[in-house]
Short mmCIF file of C-alpha atoms and ligand atoms in Angstrom, two decimals:
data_model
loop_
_atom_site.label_atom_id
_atom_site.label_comp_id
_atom_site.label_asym_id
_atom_site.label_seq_id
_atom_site.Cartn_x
_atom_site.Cartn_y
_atom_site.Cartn_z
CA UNK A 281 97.96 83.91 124.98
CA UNK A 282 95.04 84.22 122.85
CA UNK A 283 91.79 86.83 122.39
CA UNK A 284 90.16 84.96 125.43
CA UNK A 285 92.92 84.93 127.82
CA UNK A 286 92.41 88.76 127.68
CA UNK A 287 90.09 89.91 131.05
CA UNK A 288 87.38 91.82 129.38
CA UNK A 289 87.53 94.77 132.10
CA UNK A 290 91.30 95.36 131.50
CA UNK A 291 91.65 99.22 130.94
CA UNK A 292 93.53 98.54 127.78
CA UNK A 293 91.91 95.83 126.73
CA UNK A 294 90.97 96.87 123.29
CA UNK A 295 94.78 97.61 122.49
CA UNK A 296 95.80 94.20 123.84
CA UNK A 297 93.03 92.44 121.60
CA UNK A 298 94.60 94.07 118.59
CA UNK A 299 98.39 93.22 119.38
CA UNK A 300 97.42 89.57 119.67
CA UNK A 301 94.84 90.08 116.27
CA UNK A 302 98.37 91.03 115.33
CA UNK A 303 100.01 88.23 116.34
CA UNK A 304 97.63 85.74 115.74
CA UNK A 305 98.82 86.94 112.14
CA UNK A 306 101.94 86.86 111.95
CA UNK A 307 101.52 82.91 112.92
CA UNK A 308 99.58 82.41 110.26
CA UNK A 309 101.67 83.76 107.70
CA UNK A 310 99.05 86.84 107.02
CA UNK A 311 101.09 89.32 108.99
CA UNK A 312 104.66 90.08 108.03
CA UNK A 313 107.26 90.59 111.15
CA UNK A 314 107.39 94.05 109.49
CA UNK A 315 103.70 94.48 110.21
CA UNK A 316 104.64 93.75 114.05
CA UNK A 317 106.79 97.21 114.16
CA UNK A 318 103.86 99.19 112.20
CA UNK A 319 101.50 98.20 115.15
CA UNK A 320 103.88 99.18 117.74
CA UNK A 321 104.57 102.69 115.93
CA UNK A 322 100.90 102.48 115.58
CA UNK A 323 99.91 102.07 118.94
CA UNK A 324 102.51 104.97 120.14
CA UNK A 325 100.03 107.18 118.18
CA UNK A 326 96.89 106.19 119.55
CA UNK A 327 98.03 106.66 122.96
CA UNK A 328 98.39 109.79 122.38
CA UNK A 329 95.49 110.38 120.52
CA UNK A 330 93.19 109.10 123.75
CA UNK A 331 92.72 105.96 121.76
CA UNK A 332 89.27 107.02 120.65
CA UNK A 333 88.10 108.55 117.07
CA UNK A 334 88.37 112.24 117.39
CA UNK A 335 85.30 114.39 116.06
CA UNK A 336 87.85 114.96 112.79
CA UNK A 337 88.26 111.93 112.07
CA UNK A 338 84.76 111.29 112.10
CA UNK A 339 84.19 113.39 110.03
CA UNK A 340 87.56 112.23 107.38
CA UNK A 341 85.21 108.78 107.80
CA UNK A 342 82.03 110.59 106.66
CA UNK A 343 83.51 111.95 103.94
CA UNK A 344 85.43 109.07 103.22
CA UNK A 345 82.38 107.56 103.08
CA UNK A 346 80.81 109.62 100.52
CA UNK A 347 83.98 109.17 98.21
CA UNK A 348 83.41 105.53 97.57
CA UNK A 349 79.51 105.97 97.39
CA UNK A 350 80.48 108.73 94.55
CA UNK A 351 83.20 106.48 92.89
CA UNK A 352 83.30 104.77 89.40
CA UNK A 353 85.09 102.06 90.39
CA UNK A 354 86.17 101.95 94.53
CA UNK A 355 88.87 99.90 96.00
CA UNK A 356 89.75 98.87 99.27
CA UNK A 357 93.59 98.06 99.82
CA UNK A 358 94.73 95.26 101.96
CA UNK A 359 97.29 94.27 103.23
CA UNK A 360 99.06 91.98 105.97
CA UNK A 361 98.20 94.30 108.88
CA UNK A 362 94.15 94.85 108.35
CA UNK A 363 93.66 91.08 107.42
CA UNK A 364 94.41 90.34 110.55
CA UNK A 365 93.04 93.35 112.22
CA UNK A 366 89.78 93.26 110.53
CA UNK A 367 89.06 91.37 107.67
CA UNK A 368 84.94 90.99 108.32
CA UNK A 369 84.58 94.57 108.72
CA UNK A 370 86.36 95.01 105.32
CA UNK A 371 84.13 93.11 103.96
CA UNK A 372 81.18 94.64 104.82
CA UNK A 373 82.00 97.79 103.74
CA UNK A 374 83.24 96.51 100.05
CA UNK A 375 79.61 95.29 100.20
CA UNK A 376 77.80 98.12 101.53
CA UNK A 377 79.74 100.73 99.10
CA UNK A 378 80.21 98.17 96.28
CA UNK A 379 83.84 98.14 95.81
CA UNK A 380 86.23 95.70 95.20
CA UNK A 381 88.94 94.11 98.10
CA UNK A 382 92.47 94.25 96.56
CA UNK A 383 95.35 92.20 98.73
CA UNK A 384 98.18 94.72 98.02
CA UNK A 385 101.32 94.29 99.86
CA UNK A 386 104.70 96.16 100.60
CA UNK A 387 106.78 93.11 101.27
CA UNK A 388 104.97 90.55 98.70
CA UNK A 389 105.60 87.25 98.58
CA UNK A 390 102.93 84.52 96.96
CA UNK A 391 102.49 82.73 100.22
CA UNK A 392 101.71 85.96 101.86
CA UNK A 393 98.87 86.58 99.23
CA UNK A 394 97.44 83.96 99.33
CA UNK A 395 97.27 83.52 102.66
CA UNK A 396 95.70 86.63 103.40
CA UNK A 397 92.78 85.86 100.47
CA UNK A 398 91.77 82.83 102.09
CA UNK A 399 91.37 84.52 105.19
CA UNK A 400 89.30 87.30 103.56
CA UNK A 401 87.20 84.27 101.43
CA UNK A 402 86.79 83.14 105.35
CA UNK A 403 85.32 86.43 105.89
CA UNK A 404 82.67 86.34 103.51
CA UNK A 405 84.85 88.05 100.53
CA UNK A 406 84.20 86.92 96.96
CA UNK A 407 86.37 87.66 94.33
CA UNK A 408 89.48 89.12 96.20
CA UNK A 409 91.86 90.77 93.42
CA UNK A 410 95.72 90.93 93.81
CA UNK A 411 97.04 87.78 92.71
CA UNK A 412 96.82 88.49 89.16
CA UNK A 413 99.14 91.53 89.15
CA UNK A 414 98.94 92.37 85.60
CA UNK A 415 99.51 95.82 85.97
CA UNK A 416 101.91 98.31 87.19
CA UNK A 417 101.49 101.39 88.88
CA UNK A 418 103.88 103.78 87.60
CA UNK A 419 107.01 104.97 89.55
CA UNK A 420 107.56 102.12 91.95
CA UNK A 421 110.06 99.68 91.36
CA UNK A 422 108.69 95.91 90.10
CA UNK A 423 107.72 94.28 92.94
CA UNK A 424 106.19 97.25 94.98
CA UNK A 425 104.35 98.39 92.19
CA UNK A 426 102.06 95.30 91.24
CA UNK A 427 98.37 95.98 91.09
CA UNK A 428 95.49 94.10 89.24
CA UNK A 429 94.61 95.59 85.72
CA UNK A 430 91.08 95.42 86.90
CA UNK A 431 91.33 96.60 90.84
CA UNK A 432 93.60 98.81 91.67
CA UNK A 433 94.78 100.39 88.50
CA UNK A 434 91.45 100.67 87.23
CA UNK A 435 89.91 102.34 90.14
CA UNK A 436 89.59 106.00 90.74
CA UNK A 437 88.90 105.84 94.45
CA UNK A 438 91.19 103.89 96.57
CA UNK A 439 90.96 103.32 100.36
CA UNK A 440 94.60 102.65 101.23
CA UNK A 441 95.14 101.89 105.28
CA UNK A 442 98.94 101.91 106.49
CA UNK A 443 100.51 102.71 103.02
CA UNK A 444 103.93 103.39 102.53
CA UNK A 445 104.39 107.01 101.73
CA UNK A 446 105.95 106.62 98.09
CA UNK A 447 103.30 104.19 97.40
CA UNK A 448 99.90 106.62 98.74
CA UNK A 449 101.77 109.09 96.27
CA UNK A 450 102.12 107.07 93.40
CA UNK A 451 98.64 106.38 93.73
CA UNK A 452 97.59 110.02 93.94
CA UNK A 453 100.21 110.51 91.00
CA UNK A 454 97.90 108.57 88.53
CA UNK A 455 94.92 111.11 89.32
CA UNK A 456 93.28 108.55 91.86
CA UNK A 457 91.36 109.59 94.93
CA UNK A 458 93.05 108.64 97.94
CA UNK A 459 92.05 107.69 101.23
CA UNK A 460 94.61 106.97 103.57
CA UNK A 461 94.00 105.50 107.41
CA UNK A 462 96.62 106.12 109.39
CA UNK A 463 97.44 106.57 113.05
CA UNK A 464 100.03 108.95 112.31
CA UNK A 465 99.60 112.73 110.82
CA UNK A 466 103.18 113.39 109.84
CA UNK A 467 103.31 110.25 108.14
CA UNK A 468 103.89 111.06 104.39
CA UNK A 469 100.86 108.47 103.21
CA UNK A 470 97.94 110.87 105.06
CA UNK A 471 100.10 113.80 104.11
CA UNK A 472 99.55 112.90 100.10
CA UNK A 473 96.05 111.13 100.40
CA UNK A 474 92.52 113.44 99.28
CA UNK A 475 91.13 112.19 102.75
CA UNK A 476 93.45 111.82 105.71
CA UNK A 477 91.72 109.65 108.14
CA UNK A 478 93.51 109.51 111.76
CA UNK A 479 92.17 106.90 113.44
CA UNK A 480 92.94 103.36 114.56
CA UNK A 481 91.79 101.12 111.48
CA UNK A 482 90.01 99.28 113.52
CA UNK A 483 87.72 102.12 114.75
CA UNK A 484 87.82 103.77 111.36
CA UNK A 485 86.68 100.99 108.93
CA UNK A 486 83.23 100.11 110.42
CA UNK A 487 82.81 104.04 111.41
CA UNK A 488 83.01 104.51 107.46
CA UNK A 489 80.88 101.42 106.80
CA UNK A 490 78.41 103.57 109.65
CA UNK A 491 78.44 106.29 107.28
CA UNK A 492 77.73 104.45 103.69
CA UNK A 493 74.94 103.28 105.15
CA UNK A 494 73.57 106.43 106.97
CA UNK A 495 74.22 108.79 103.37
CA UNK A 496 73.09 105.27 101.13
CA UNK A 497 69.72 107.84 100.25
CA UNK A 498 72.17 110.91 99.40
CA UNK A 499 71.73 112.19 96.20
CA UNK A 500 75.07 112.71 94.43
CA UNK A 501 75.09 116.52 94.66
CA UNK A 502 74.83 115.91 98.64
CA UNK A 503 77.70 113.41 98.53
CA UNK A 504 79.56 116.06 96.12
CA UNK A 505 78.99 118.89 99.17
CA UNK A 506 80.36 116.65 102.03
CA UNK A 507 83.28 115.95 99.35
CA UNK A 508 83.87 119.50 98.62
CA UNK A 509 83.35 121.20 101.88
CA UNK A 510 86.38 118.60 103.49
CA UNK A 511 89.78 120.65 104.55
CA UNK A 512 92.69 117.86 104.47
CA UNK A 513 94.88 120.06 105.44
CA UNK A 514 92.89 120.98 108.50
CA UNK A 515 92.28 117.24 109.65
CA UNK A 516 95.55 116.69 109.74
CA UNK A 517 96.84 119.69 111.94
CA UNK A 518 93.95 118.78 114.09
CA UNK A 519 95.12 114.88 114.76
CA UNK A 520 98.80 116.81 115.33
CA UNK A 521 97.29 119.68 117.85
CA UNK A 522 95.96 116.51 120.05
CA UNK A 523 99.07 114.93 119.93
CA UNK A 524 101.17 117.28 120.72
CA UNK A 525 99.29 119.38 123.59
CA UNK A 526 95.96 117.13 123.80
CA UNK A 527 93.98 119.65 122.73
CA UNK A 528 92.05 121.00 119.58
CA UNK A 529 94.65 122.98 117.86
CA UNK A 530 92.58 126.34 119.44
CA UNK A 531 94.91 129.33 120.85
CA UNK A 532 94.29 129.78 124.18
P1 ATP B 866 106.94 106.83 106.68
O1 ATP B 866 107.02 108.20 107.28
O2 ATP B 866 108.06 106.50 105.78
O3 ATP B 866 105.62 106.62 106.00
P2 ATP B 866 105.96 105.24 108.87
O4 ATP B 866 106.07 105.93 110.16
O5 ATP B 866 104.66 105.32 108.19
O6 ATP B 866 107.07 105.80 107.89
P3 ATP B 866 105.69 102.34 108.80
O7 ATP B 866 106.08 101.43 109.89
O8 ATP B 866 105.99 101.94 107.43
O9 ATP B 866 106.39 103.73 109.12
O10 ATP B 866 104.16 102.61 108.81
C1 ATP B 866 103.29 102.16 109.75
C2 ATP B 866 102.23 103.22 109.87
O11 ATP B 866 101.01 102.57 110.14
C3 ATP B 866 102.53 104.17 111.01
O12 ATP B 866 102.27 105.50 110.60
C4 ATP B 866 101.50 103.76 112.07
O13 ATP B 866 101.05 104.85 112.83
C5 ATP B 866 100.37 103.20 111.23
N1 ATP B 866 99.54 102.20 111.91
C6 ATP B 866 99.94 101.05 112.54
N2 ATP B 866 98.91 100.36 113.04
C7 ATP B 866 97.79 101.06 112.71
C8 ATP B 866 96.41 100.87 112.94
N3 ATP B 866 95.95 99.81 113.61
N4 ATP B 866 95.55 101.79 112.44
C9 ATP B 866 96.01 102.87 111.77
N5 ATP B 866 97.31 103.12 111.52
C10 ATP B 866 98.20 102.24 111.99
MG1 MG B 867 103.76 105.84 106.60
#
């Protein structure tokens, strides 16, 4: 079955387009069978989370936002997952904040990387980093710790969706500013990341791209206050509070 054999008014339509993104993947050798599990755990969560972007995790995306407009040098992680879930939207927001698209992956294999940065050249991507892996991030065994001297290890802001925990803390270990997406709160990788963002990847990444280009006039001290005034902590009980009871964490 592909994207077209899906009836447009089907009540879950959006959530069967993204399992056969998924698969569509996997055939092409983007997607690991590994990646096939994450969606289902992911998909668990947004059930539950009424399969919408919350008003917190707006607001993670706004401020997320307003990380990689203040950043040095910004990075968006990829891996086998968002490729396939939504490479043009990464895109656009690499080119809208100005950072750099890194293919980074858990269970790396050449084939794999490559793979996935010809489909992100299809996209529109130029200069896709991760193949070079000529640096190390510290405290990860060889494989899992390969990054580009100039991408990854360089950068001081790094948008990381569905990272393994040990990774997101490595990351966070070497003084970097992390932004995790993830679906699921009591995940270790939001639980270490600057910016917890609780959303569906595919909702979140062109709600951040939304927000670049609404704060692209900001002055820095602006972008600085919507930094500063963001309680991690707080966006993630939320994203649990809905979970568990559906509601907004309020006593009542
Ligand atoms: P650990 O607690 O060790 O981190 P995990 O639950 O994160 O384990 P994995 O299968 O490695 O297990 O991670 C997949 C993660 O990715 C899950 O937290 C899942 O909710 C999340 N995920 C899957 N699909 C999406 C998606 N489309 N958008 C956002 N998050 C997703
Ligand atoms: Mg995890």
């Amino acid at each position: 079955m592909s994207e077209v054999d899906v009836p447009e008014d089907h009540p879950r339509y959006e959530s069967l387009l993204t399992r056969h993104r998924i698969e569509d993947g996997v055939a092409k050798g983007i997607t690991s069978q590994q990646g096939l599990i994450a969606q289902g755990r992911g998909e668990a969560f947004d059930y539950l989370l009424g399969e919408e972007t919350t008003p917190s995790a707006d607001e993670a995306e706004r401020v997320a936002a307003a990380h990689l407009l203040l950043a040095e040098h910004a990075v968006l992680s990829v891996n086998g997952n968002v490729a396939a879930l939504c490479p043009g939207e990464l895109v656009e927001l690499a080119d809208v904040v100005g950072a750099d698209l890194e293919v980074n992956l858990f269970n790396r294999t050449e084939e794999r990387m490559r793979a996935i940065v010809e489909h992100l050249e299809a996209h529109g991507a130029t200069d896709v980093k991760g193949l070079a892996a000529d640096a190390r991030i510290p405290g990860l065994s060889h494989e899992r710790a390969k990054v580009d001297a100039d991408g990854i290890y360089d950068a001081d802001v790094v948008l990381v969706p569905l990272e393994d925990g040990d990774r997101a803390e490595a990351l966070s270990a070497m003084g970097k500013t992390n932004v995790v997406v993830d679906l699921n709160p009591m995940s270790r990788s939001p639980q270490t990341a600057a910016v917890p963002v609780i959303d569906n990847v595919v909702r979140a990444i062109p709600n951040v791209t939304r927000h670049a280009r609404d704060l692209a006039d900001a002055t820095d001290d602006e972008l600085r206050d919507i930094v500063d005034a963001f309680d991690a902590e707080a966006a993630l009980a939320d994203a649990e509070a809905r979970i568990r009871d559906g509601g907004d964490g309020s006593i009542d």
